[in-house]
mmCIF file of C-alpha atoms in Angstrom:
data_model
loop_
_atom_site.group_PDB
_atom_site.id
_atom_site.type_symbol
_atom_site.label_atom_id
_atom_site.label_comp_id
_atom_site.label_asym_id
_atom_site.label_seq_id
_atom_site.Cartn_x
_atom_site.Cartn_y
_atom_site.Cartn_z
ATOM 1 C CA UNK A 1 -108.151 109.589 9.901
ATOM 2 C CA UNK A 2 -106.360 107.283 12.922
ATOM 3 C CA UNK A 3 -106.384 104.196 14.140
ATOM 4 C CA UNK A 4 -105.496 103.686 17.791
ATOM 5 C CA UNK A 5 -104.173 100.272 19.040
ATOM 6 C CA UNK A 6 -102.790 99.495 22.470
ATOM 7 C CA UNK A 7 -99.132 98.869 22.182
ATOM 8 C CA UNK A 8 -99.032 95.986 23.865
ATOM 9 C CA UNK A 9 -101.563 92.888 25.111
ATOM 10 C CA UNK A 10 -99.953 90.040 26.712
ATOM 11 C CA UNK A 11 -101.796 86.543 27.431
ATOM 12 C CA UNK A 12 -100.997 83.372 28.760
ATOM 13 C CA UNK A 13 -100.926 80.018 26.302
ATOM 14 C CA UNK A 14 -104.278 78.651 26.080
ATOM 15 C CA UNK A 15 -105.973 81.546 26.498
ATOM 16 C CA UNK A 16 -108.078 84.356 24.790
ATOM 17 C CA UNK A 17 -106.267 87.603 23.564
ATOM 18 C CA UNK A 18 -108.230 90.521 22.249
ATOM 19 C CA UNK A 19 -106.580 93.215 20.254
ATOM 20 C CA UNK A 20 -108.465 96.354 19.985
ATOM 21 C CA UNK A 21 -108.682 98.928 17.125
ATOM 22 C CA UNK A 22 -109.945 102.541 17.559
ATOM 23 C CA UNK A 23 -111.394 105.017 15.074
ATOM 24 C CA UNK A 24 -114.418 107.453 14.750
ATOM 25 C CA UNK A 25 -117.120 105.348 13.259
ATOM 26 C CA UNK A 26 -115.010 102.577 12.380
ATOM 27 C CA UNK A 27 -117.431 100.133 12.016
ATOM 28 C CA UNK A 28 -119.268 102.521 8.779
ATOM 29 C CA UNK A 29 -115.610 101.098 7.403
ATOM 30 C CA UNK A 30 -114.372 97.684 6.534
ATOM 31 C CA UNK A 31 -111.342 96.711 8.716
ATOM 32 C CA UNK A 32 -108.564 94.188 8.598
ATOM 33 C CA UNK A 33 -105.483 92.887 10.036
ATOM 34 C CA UNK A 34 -102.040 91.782 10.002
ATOM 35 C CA UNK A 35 -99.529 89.816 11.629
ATOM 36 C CA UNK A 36 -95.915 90.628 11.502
ATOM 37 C CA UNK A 37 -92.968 88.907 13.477
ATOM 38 C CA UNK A 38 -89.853 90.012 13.908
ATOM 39 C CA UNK A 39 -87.768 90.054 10.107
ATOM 40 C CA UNK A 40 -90.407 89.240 8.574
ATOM 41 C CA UNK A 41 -93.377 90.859 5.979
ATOM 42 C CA UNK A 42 -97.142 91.502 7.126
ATOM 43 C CA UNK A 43 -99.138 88.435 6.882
ATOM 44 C CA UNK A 44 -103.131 89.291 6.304
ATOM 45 C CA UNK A 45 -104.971 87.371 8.966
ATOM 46 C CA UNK A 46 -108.672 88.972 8.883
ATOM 47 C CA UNK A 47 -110.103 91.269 6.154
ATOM 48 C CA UNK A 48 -113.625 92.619 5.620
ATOM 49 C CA UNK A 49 -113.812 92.738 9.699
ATOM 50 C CA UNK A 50 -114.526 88.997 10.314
ATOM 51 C CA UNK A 51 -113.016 86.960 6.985
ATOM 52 C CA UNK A 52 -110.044 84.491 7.338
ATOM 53 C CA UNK A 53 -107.981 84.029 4.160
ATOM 54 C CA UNK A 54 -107.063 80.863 3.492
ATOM 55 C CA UNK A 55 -104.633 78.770 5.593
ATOM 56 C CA UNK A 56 -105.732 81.049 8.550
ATOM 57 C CA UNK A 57 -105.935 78.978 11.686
ATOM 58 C CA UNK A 58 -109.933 78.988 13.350
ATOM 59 C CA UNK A 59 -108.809 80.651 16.628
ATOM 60 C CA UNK A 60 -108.148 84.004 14.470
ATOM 61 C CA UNK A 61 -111.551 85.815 14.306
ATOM 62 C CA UNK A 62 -112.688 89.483 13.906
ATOM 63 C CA UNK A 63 -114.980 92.202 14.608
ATOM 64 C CA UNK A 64 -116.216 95.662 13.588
ATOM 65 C CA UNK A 65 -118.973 97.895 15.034
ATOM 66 C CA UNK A 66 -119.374 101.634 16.363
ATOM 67 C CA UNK A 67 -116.255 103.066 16.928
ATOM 68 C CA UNK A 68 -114.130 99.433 17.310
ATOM 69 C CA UNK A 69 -112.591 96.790 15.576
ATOM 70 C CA UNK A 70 -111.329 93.536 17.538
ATOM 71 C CA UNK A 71 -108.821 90.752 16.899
ATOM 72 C CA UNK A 72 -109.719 88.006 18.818
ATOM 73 C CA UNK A 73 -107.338 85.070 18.849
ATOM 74 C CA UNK A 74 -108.883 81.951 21.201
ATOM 75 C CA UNK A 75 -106.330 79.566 22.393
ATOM 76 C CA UNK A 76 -103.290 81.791 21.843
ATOM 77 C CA UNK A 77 -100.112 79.425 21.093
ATOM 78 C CA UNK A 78 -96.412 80.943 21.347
ATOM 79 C CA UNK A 79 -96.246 80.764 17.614
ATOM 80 C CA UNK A 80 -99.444 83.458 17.697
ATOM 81 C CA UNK A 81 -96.789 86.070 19.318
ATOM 82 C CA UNK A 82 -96.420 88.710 17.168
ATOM 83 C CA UNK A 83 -96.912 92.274 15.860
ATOM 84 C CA UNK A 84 -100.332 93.030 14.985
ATOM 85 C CA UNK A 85 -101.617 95.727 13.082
ATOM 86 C CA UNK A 86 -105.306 97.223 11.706
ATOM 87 C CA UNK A 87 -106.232 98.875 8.609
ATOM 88 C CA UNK A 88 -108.893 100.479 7.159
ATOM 89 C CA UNK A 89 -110.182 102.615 3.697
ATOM 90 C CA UNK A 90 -110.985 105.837 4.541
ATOM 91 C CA UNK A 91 -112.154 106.729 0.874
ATOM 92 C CA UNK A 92 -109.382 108.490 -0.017
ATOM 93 C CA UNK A 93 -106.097 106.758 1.651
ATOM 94 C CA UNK A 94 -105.587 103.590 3.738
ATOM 95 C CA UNK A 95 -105.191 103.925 7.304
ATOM 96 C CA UNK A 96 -102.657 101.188 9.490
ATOM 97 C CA UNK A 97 -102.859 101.956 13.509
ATOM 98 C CA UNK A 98 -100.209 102.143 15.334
ATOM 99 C CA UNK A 99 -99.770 98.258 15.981
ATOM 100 C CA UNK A 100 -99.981 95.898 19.067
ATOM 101 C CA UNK A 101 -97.199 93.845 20.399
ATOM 102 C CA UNK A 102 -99.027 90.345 21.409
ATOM 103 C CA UNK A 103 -96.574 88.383 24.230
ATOM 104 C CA UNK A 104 -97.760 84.559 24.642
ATOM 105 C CA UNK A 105 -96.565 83.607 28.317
ATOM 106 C CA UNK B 1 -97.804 80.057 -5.730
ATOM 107 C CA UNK B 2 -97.892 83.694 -5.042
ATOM 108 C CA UNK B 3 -94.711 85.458 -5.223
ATOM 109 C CA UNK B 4 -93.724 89.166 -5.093
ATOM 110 C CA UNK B 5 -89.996 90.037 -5.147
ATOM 111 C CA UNK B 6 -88.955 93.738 -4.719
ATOM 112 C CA UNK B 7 -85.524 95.035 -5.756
ATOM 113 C CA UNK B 8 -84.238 98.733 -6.462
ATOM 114 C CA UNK B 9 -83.553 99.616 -3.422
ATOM 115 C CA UNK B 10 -80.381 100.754 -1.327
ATOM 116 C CA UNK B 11 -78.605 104.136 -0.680
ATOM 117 C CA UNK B 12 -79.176 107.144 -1.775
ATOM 118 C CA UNK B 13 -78.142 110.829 -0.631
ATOM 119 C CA UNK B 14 -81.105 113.602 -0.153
ATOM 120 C CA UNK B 15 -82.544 115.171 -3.142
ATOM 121 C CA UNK B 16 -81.909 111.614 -4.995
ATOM 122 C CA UNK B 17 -83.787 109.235 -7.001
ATOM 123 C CA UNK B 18 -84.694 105.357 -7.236
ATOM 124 C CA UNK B 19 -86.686 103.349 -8.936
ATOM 125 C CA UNK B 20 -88.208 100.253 -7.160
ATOM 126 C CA UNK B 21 -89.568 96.988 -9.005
ATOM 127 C CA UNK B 22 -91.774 94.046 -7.782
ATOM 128 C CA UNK B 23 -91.641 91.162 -9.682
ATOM 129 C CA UNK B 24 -94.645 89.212 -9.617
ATOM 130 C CA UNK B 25 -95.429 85.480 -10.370
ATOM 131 C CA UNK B 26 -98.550 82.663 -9.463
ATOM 132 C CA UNK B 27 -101.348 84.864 -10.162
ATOM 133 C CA UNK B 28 -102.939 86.704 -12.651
ATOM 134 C CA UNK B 29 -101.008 90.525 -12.745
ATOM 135 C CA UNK B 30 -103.067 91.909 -14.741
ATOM 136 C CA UNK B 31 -106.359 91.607 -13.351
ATOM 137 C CA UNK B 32 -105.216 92.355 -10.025
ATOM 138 C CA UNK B 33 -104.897 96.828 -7.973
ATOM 139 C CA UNK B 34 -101.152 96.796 -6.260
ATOM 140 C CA UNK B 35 -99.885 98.694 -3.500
ATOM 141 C CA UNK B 36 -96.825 100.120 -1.995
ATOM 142 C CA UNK B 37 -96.272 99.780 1.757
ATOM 143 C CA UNK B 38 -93.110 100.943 3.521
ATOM 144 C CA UNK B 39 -92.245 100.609 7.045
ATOM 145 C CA UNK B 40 -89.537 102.484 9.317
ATOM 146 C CA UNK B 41 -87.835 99.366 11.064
ATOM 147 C CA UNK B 42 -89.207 99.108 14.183
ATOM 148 C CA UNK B 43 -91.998 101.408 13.879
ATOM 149 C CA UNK B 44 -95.380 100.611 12.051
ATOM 150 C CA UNK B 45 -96.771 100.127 8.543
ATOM 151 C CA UNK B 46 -97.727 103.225 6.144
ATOM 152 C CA UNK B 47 -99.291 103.255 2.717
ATOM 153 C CA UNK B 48 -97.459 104.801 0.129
ATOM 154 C CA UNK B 49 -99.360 104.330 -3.497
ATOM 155 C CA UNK B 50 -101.837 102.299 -5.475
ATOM 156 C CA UNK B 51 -102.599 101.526 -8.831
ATOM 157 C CA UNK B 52 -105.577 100.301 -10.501
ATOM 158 C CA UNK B 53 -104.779 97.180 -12.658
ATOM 159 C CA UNK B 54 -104.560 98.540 -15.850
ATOM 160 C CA UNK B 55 -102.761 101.317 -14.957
ATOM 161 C CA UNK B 56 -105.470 103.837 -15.529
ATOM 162 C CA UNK B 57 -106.374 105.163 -12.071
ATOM 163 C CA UNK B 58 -103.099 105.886 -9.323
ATOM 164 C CA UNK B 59 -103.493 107.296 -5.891
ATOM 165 C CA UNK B 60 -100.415 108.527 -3.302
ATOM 166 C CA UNK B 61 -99.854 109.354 0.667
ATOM 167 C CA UNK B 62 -99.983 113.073 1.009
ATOM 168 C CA UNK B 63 -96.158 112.683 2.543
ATOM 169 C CA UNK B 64 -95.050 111.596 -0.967
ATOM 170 C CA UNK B 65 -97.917 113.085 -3.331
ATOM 171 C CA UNK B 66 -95.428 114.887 -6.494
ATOM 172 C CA UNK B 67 -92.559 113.266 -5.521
ATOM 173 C CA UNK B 68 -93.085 109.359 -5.897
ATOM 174 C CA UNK B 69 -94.954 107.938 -9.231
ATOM 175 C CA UNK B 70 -96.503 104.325 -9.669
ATOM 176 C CA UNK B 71 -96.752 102.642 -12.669
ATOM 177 C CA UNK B 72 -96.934 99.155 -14.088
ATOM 178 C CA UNK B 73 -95.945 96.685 -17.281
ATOM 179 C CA UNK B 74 -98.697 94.100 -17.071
ATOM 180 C CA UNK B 75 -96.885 92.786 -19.837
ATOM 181 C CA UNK B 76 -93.301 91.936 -17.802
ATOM 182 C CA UNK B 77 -95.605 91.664 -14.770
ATOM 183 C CA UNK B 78 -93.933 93.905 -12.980
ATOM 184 C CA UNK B 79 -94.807 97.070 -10.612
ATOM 185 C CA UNK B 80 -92.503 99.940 -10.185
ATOM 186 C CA UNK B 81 -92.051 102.991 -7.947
ATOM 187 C CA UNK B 82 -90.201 105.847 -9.201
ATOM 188 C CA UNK B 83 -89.390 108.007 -6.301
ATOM 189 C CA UNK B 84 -87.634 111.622 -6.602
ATOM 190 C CA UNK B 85 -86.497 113.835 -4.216
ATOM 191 C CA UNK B 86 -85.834 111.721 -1.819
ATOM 192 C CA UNK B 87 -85.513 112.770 1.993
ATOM 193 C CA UNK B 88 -84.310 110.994 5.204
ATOM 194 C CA UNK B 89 -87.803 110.680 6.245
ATOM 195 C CA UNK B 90 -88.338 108.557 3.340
ATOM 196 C CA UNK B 91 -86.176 105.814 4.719
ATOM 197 C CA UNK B 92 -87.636 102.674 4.783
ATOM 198 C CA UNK B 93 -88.763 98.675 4.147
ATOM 199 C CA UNK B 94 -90.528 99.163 0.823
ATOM 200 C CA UNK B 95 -92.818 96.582 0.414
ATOM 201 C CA UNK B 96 -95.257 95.615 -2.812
ATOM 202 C CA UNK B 97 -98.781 94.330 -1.739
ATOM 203 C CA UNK B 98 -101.513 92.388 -3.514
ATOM 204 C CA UNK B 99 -105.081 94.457 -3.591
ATOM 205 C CA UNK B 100 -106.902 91.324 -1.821
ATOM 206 C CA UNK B 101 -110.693 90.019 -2.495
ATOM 207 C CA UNK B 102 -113.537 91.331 -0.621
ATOM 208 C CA UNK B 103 -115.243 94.443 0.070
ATOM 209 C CA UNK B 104 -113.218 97.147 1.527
ATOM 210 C CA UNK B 105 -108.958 97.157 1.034
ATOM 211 C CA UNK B 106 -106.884 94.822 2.023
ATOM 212 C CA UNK B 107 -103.455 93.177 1.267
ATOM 213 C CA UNK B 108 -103.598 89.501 0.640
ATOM 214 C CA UNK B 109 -100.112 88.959 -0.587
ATOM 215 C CA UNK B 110 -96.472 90.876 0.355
ATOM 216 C CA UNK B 111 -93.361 90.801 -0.766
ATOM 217 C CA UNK B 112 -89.686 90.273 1.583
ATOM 218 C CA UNK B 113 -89.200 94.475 1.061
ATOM 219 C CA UNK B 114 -86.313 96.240 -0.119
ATOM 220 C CA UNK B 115 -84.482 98.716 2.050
ATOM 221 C CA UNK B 116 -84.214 102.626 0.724
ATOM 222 C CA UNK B 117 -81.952 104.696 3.076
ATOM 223 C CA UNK B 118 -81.690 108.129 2.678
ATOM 224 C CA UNK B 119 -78.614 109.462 3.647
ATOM 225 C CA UNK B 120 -75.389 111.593 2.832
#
């Protein structure tokens, strides 16, 4: 099973960035997300397609249906750029895509 | 507070072994499935291994399926990865995860990572 991200989505500060997540009936599956930056470990950011854990800011938010999961991140701030990555369950092993590179500027 | 500290790792020639701990702390070990997630630097995350939280029930990536075994002492609140037969392509960030809540699988807590390299 794969997960296909686009490596790289840039957006300007202020403004809406939407990180896409590609697999053959995805949304049958629960996805979530991560953000890494640079030297630093994965930080979970959406799970079960549209939760926030705790301490998550509002403008993180998530999707899942058909074929795609999104990351949608409304007012992106510099602090926001980052590696982002997807994962799913496919019943027998867990799936990351490839990751996106999100550039604030 | 939720911590998970990783240690074991470092370098090892080609046929080798390690063994890799995670030391965890602020939450309840015991009641909780753990992962193992490495990552080539500079390249993306892969899934390496689970274990149910008693132990009982342990699943692997096909790449390391024979080779690597997890296990865990709920009593020292640890996790562990024994790998064997190590191979360059093995070389990574190591990183423990925390099974999070919520339908589905996710990873609610990581640790820093420790760094394997497989060389001669």
């Amino acid at each position: 099973y794969e997960l296909t991200q686009p490596p790289s989505v840039s957006v300007s500060p202020g403004q809406t960035a939407s990180i896409t997540c590609s697999g053959d009936k995805l949304g049958d599956k629960y996805a979530c997300w991560y953000q890494q930056k640079p030297g630093q470990s994965p930080v979970l950011v959406i799970y079960q397609d549209s939760k926030r854990p705790s301490g998550i800011p509002e403008r993180f938010s998530g999707s899942n249906s058909g074929n795609t999961a999104t990351l949608t991140i409304s007012w992106a701030q510099p602090m926001d750029e980052a590696d982002y990555y997807c994962q799913a369950w496919d019943s027998t092993t867990v799936v990351f895509g490839g990751g996106t590179k999100l550039t604030v500027l | 507070e939720v911590q998970l500290v990783e240690s074991g790792g470092g370098l090892v020639q080609p046929g080798g072994s390690l063994r890799l701990s995670c030391a965890a702390s602020g939450f309840t070990f015991s009641s909780y499935w753990m992962h193992w997630v490495r990552q080539v630097p500079g390249t993306g995350l892969v899934w390496v291994s689970h274990i149910n939280n008693d132990g009982s029930d342990t699943k692997y990536a096909d790449t390391v399926k024979g080779r690597f075994t997890i296990s865990r002492d709920n009593a020292k609140n640890t996790l562990y990865l024994q790998m064997n037969s190590l191979r360059a392509e093995d070389t990574a960030v190591y990183y423990c995860a925390r099974h999070g809540s919520g339908s589905g699988i996710s990873f609610d807590s990581w640790g820093q990572g420790t760094r394997v390299t497989v060389s001669s």
